[in-house]
């Protein structure tokens, strides 16, 4: 009787359909599990006559090995198939691949980082400040008092209009301060001078804003970088040597530098910085208007009034400051003729700088 049951179960095991993982799990429960048919058959072995028990036990062991072998073999096949199966079976893997184009750094970022690296080699660190400034830091502390004609040189985006916010005012009922989008990064110089004691050697890169019509040569938002050095016995000669070093590191040893007398409210004496035209190499062209020179920025010795406004003893310390537009430097360095290209996100333009990363 038991041998007939063994023969029937053997036939079922051999014929079992194990195509899916669900069918394999049902097979395990029905035959090889603790409560499966094989376990029940081994329990019935006790009722077999002792003379036949050895032969029946051998048949049961062979049946158990058969069931386990079928289970293990099919499980390995299903696991191997799952490992090689596509993660998305509905996706057509015969389609051509979508190109994965690498991005590139913006030319303004490349030039800004190069400027920072060049000046870091001679001891300048980076200082940053808010883009929304108060009137005192943007104008008054830099020798732009109220109604000073120099303020007419900059068109300003005022966020909140108010009265004077001079920090040395003793009037309790003074008018609320004016807040504006900074017109230059010079307010960061004031904040550095207020928070640090000389010697100070810092550069101030960042965005600035002026109410100008957008054209090939101007924009209402652009980038500046300024440098400030305050210490004892600093002279205009120190300023000139720093500018010479910077220009030759950025543009090459064959580029010449000249200083033209100028005026800025926060420096005295002041000068405009020109370099040899990179297009005509000083011979004269339409870019430099036939002069052979191109202006890159302004510079000068920090006015003693600016030092005193920031709490620095002008009798003991002196210093220089100079700055330039990063867009202008980038245009000169890479021969770019339209300032608007920097903000239009034209991939044809930006891909030209992939090799510079």
Coordinates of C-alpha atoms in Angstrom, one line a residue:
X1 CA 0.0 0.0 0.0
X2 CA 2.8 2.5 1.0
X3 CA 4.9 1.5 -2.0
X4 CA 1.9 2.3 -4.3
X5 CA 1.7 5.8 -2.7
X6 CA 5.5 6.2 -3.2
X7 CA 5.1 5.4 -6.9
X8 CA 2.2 7.8 -7.3
X9 CA 4.1 10.7 -5.6
X10 CA 7.2 10.0 -7.7
X11 CA 5.1 10.4 -10.8
X12 CA 3.7 13.6 -9.5
X13 CA 7.2 15.0 -8.7
X14 CA 8.6 14.1 -12.1
X15 CA 5.6 15.6 -13.9
X16 CA 5.3 18.8 -11.8
X17 CA 5.3 22.1 -13.8
X18 CA 7.9 24.4 -12.2
X19 CA 7.8 27.2 -14.8
X20 CA 7.4 30.1 -12.3
X21 CA 8.6 31.0 -8.9
X22 CA 5.0 30.6 -7.5
X23 CA 4.8 27.0 -8.8
X24 CA 8.2 26.2 -7.3
X25 CA 7.1 27.5 -4.0
X26 CA 3.9 25.4 -4.1
X27 CA 6.1 22.4 -5.0
X28 CA 8.2 23.0 -1.9
X29 CA 5.2 23.2 0.4
X30 CA 3.5 20.1 -1.2
X31 CA 6.6 17.8 -1.1
X32 CA 9.7 18.9 0.6
X33 CA 8.3 21.1 3.4
X34 CA 7.9 20.0 7.0
X35 CA 4.2 19.3 6.5
X36 CA 4.5 18.0 2.9
X37 CA 3.7 14.6 1.5
X38 CA 7.3 13.2 2.0
X39 CA 7.2 13.9 5.7
X40 CA 3.9 12.1 6.0
X41 CA 5.2 9.1 4.1
X42 CA 8.2 8.9 6.5
X43 CA 5.8 8.9 9.4
X44 CA 3.9 5.9 7.8
X45 CA 7.2 3.9 7.6
X46 CA 6.6 2.9 11.2
X47 CA 3.6 0.8 10.2
X48 CA 5.5 -1.2 7.6
X49 CA 6.4 -4.8 8.4
X50 CA 9.9 -5.1 9.7
X51 CA 11.0 -7.4 6.9
X52 CA 9.9 -4.8 4.3
X53 CA 10.9 -1.6 6.2
X54 CA 14.5 -1.5 4.8
X55 CA 13.4 -1.7 1.1
X56 CA 10.6 0.9 1.6
X57 CA 12.9 3.2 3.5
X58 CA 15.4 3.1 0.6
X59 CA 12.5 4.0 -1.8
X60 CA 11.5 6.9 0.4
X61 CA 15.1 8.3 0.5
X62 CA 15.4 8.1 -3.3
X63 CA 12.0 9.9 -3.6
X64 CA 13.2 12.6 -1.2
X65 CA 16.5 13.1 -3.1
X66 CA 14.5 13.3 -6.4
X67 CA 12.2 16.0 -5.0
X68 CA 15.1 18.0 -3.5
X69 CA 17.1 17.7 -6.7
X70 CA 14.2 19.0 -8.9
X71 CA 13.6 21.9 -6.5
X72 CA 17.3 23.0 -6.3
X73 CA 17.9 22.8 -10.0
X74 CA 14.8 24.8 -10.9
X75 CA 15.5 27.4 -8.2
X76 CA 19.0 28.0 -9.6
X77 CA 17.6 28.4 -13.1
X78 CA 15.0 30.9 -11.9
X79 CA 17.5 33.0 -9.9
X80 CA 19.9 33.1 -12.9
X81 CA 17.1 34.2 -15.1
X82 CA 16.0 37.0 -12.7
X83 CA 19.6 38.3 -12.5
X84 CA 19.8 38.6 -16.3
X85 CA 16.3 39.9 -16.8
X86 CA 15.9 43.6 -17.8
X87 CA 14.8 45.9 -15.0
X88 CA 12.0 47.3 -17.2
X89 CA 10.6 44.4 -19.3
X90 CA 8.3 46.8 -21.3
X91 CA 11.3 48.9 -22.5
X92 CA 12.5 48.3 -26.1
X93 CA 16.2 47.7 -25.7
X94 CA 16.8 47.8 -29.4
X95 CA 16.2 51.6 -29.4
X96 CA 19.4 53.7 -29.9
X97 CA 20.8 55.1 -26.7
X98 CA 20.1 58.7 -25.5
X99 CA 23.4 60.6 -25.6
X100 CA 24.7 61.6 -22.1
X101 CA 26.5 64.9 -22.8
X102 CA 28.7 66.1 -20.0
X103 CA 28.2 69.7 -18.8
X104 CA 30.9 72.4 -18.7
X105 CA 31.8 75.3 -16.5
X106 CA 30.5 78.8 -17.4
X107 CA 33.2 81.1 -18.8
X108 CA 32.5 83.6 -16.0
X109 CA 33.1 80.9 -13.4
X110 CA 36.3 79.8 -15.1
X111 CA 37.7 83.4 -15.1
X112 CA 36.6 84.1 -11.6
X113 CA 38.3 81.0 -10.3
X114 CA 41.4 81.8 -12.2
X115 CA 41.5 85.3 -10.7
X116 CA 41.1 83.9 -7.2
X117 CA 43.9 81.4 -7.8
X118 CA 46.3 84.0 -9.1
X119 CA 45.7 86.4 -6.2
X120 CA 45.7 83.6 -3.6
X121 CA 49.3 82.9 -4.6
X122 CA 50.3 86.3 -3.2
X123 CA 48.3 86.0 0.0
X124 CA 44.8 87.3 -0.8
X125 CA 41.8 85.6 0.7
X126 CA 38.2 85.8 -0.5
X127 CA 35.6 87.9 1.3
X128 CA 31.9 88.0 0.4
X129 CA 29.0 90.2 1.5
X130 CA 25.2 90.7 0.9
X131 CA 23.9 91.7 -2.5
X132 CA 21.1 93.7 -0.8
X133 CA 23.0 96.5 0.9
X134 CA 22.1 99.5 3.0
X135 CA 22.9 103.1 1.9
X136 CA 25.7 103.5 4.4
X137 CA 27.9 100.6 3.3
X138 CA 27.2 101.2 -0.4
X139 CA 27.7 104.9 -0.5
X140 CA 28.3 106.9 2.7
X141 CA 31.2 104.8 4.1
X142 CA 32.9 105.0 0.8
X143 CA 33.0 108.8 0.8
X144 CA 29.7 109.2 -1.1
X145 CA 27.8 111.6 1.3
X146 CA 24.3 112.6 0.6
X147 CA 23.9 114.9 -2.4
X148 CA 27.5 114.2 -3.4
X149 CA 27.7 114.6 -7.2
X150 CA 29.6 111.3 -7.5
X151 CA 26.4 109.5 -6.7
X152 CA 25.1 110.6 -10.1
X153 CA 27.6 108.3 -11.7
X154 CA 25.7 105.2 -10.7
X155 CA 22.0 104.4 -11.4
X156 CA 20.8 102.3 -8.5
X157 CA 18.0 99.7 -7.9
X158 CA 16.5 100.8 -4.6
X159 CA 14.7 98.1 -2.7
X160 CA 13.5 100.4 0.1
X161 CA 13.9 104.2 0.1
X162 CA 14.6 106.1 3.3
X163 CA 16.8 108.7 4.8
X164 CA 20.4 108.7 5.8
X165 CA 21.6 105.7 7.8
X166 CA 25.0 107.1 8.9
X167 CA 26.3 105.0 11.7
X168 CA 27.7 108.1 13.5
X169 CA 24.3 109.8 13.8
X170 CA 23.2 110.5 17.4
X171 CA 19.6 111.4 16.3
X172 CA 17.2 108.8 17.8
X173 CA 14.4 109.7 15.4
X174 CA 16.4 109.5 12.3
X175 CA 14.7 108.4 9.1
X176 CA 14.6 104.7 8.1
X177 CA 17.6 103.5 6.1
X178 CA 17.6 103.0 2.4
X179 CA 18.2 99.5 1.0
X180 CA 19.4 98.7 -2.5
X181 CA 20.9 96.2 -4.8
X182 CA 24.6 96.9 -4.4
X183 CA 26.2 98.8 -7.3
X184 CA 29.7 97.5 -6.7
X185 CA 31.4 95.0 -4.4
X186 CA 33.2 97.9 -2.5
X187 CA 30.7 97.5 0.5
X188 CA 32.4 94.2 1.2
X189 CA 35.6 96.2 1.6
X190 CA 33.9 98.3 4.3
X191 CA 32.6 95.3 6.1
X192 CA 36.0 93.6 6.1
X193 CA 37.7 96.8 7.4
X194 CA 35.0 97.0 10.2
X195 CA 35.4 93.4 11.2
X196 CA 39.2 92.8 10.9
X197 CA 42.3 94.6 12.1
X198 CA 45.1 95.3 9.6
X199 CA 47.0 93.9 7.9
X200 CA 44.1 93.1 5.5
X201 CA 44.6 91.4 2.2
X202 CA 41.3 90.3 0.6
X203 CA 39.5 90.1 -2.8
X204 CA 35.8 90.6 -3.2
X205 CA 34.2 88.8 -6.1
X206 CA 30.4 88.9 -6.6
X207 CA 27.3 90.1 -8.5
X208 CA 26.4 93.8 -8.7
X209 CA 23.4 95.6 -10.2
X210 CA 23.0 98.9 -12.0
X211 CA 20.0 100.3 -13.8
X212 CA 21.4 100.2 -17.3
X213 CA 20.0 99.2 -20.7
X214 CA 21.0 95.7 -21.8
X215 CA 23.2 95.8 -24.9
X216 CA 26.3 94.1 -26.3
X217 CA 28.5 96.1 -23.9
X218 CA 26.3 96.6 -20.8
X219 CA 23.9 94.7 -18.6
X220 CA 21.8 95.5 -15.5
X221 CA 23.5 92.6 -13.7
X222 CA 27.2 91.8 -13.9
X223 CA 30.1 90.6 -11.9
X224 CA 33.0 92.4 -10.2
X225 CA 36.1 91.5 -8.3
X226 CA 37.9 94.0 -6.1
X227 CA 41.1 93.7 -4.1
X228 CA 42.0 95.5 -0.9
X229 CA 45.4 95.6 0.9
X230 CA 45.7 97.6 4.2
X231 CA 48.9 97.7 6.2
X232 CA 51.6 100.0 7.4
X233 CA 53.6 101.9 4.7
X234 CA 51.6 100.6 1.8
X235 CA 52.3 102.8 -1.3
X236 CA 51.2 103.2 -4.9
X237 CA 54.3 101.2 -5.9
X238 CA 52.8 98.1 -4.1
X239 CA 49.6 98.6 -6.1
X240 CA 51.4 98.8 -9.4
X241 CA 53.5 95.7 -8.8
X242 CA 50.4 93.7 -7.8
X243 CA 48.6 94.8 -11.0
X244 CA 51.6 94.0 -13.1
X245 CA 51.8 90.5 -11.6
X246 CA 48.1 89.9 -12.0
X247 CA 47.9 91.0 -15.6
X248 CA 50.9 89.0 -16.8
X249 CA 49.6 85.9 -14.9
X250 CA 46.2 86.2 -16.5
X251 CA 47.0 87.4 -20.0
X252 CA 50.7 86.6 -20.6
X253 CA 54.1 88.2 -20.1
X254 CA 53.9 90.2 -23.4
X255 CA 50.9 92.2 -22.2
X256 CA 51.8 95.8 -21.1
X257 CA 50.0 97.8 -18.4
X258 CA 49.6 101.6 -18.0
X259 CA 47.9 103.8 -15.4
X260 CA 45.9 106.9 -16.4
X261 CA 44.9 109.5 -13.7
X262 CA 41.2 109.3 -12.8
X263 CA 38.8 110.1 -10.0
X264 CA 37.0 107.8 -7.6
X265 CA 35.4 109.1 -4.3
X266 CA 36.9 106.3 -2.2
X267 CA 40.5 106.4 -3.5
X268 CA 43.1 109.2 -3.7
X269 CA 45.1 109.3 -5.9
X270 CA 43.1 107.2 -8.4
X271 CA 43.8 105.7 -11.8
X272 CA 42.3 103.7 -14.6
X273 CA 44.2 100.5 -15.6
X274 CA 44.8 99.8 -19.3
X275 CA 46.4 96.8 -20.9
X276 CA 47.7 96.2 -24.4
X277 CA 44.9 95.4 -26.8
X278 CA 44.7 91.6 -27.1
X279 CA 43.3 91.8 -30.6
X280 CA 45.9 94.0 -32.4
X281 CA 48.7 93.5 -29.9
X282 CA 49.0 97.3 -29.5
X283 CA 49.0 98.2 -33.2
X284 CA 45.6 99.8 -33.1
X285 CA 42.2 98.4 -34.2
X286 CA 38.5 99.2 -34.0
X287 CA 38.2 97.4 -30.7
X288 CA 40.7 99.7 -29.0
X289 CA 39.7 102.6 -31.2
X290 CA 43.1 102.8 -32.7
X291 CA 44.9 103.5 -29.4
X292 CA 46.4 100.0 -28.8
X293 CA 45.1 100.0 -25.2
X294 CA 42.0 98.6 -23.5
X295 CA 40.7 99.6 -20.1
X296 CA 40.2 96.8 -17.6
X297 CA 39.5 98.5 -14.3
X298 CA 40.2 101.2 -11.8
X299 CA 42.5 101.5 -8.8
X300 CA 43.9 103.9 -6.2
X301 CA 45.1 104.4 -2.7
X302 CA 42.3 104.1 -0.1
X303 CA 41.1 107.5 0.9
X304 CA 42.0 108.3 4.6
X305 CA 38.3 109.2 5.1
X306 CA 37.2 105.7 4.1
X307 CA 39.7 104.2 6.6
X308 CA 38.5 106.4 9.4
X309 CA 34.8 105.7 8.6
X310 CA 35.7 102.0 9.1
X311 CA 37.5 102.5 12.3
X312 CA 41.1 102.2 11.0
X313 CA 43.8 104.7 12.0
X314 CA 44.7 106.6 8.8
X315 CA 47.8 108.0 10.4
X316 CA 49.2 104.6 11.0
X317 CA 47.8 102.5 8.1
X318 CA 47.5 103.0 4.4
X319 CA 46.3 100.8 1.6
X320 CA 45.2 100.3 -2.0
X321 CA 42.1 99.1 -3.7
X322 CA 41.5 98.1 -7.3
X323 CA 38.7 96.3 -9.1
X324 CA 37.4 95.2 -12.5
X325 CA 34.4 93.7 -14.2
X326 CA 34.7 89.9 -14.6
X327 CA 32.6 90.0 -17.8
X328 CA 35.1 92.5 -19.4
X329 CA 38.1 90.4 -18.4
X330 CA 36.4 87.3 -19.9
X331 CA 35.5 89.1 -23.1
X332 CA 39.1 90.2 -23.5
X333 CA 40.6 86.8 -22.6
X334 CA 38.3 84.8 -24.9
X335 CA 37.6 87.3 -27.7
X336 CA 33.9 87.5 -26.9
X337 CA 32.2 90.5 -28.6
X338 CA 28.7 90.4 -27.1
X339 CA 28.1 90.6 -23.3
X340 CA 24.6 89.1 -23.6
X341 CA 26.0 85.7 -24.5
X342 CA 26.9 85.2 -20.9
X343 CA 23.2 85.1 -19.8
X344 CA 21.4 83.6 -22.8
X345 CA 22.3 79.9 -22.0
X346 CA 23.1 79.2 -25.7
X347 CA 24.6 75.7 -25.7
X348 CA 26.5 76.4 -28.9
X349 CA 28.3 79.2 -27.1
X350 CA 28.9 77.4 -23.8
X351 CA 30.2 74.2 -25.4
X352 CA 33.2 76.2 -26.7
X353 CA 34.6 76.2 -23.2
X354 CA 34.5 72.4 -22.5
X355 CA 38.2 72.0 -23.1
X356 CA 39.1 74.6 -20.5
X357 CA 37.8 72.6 -17.5

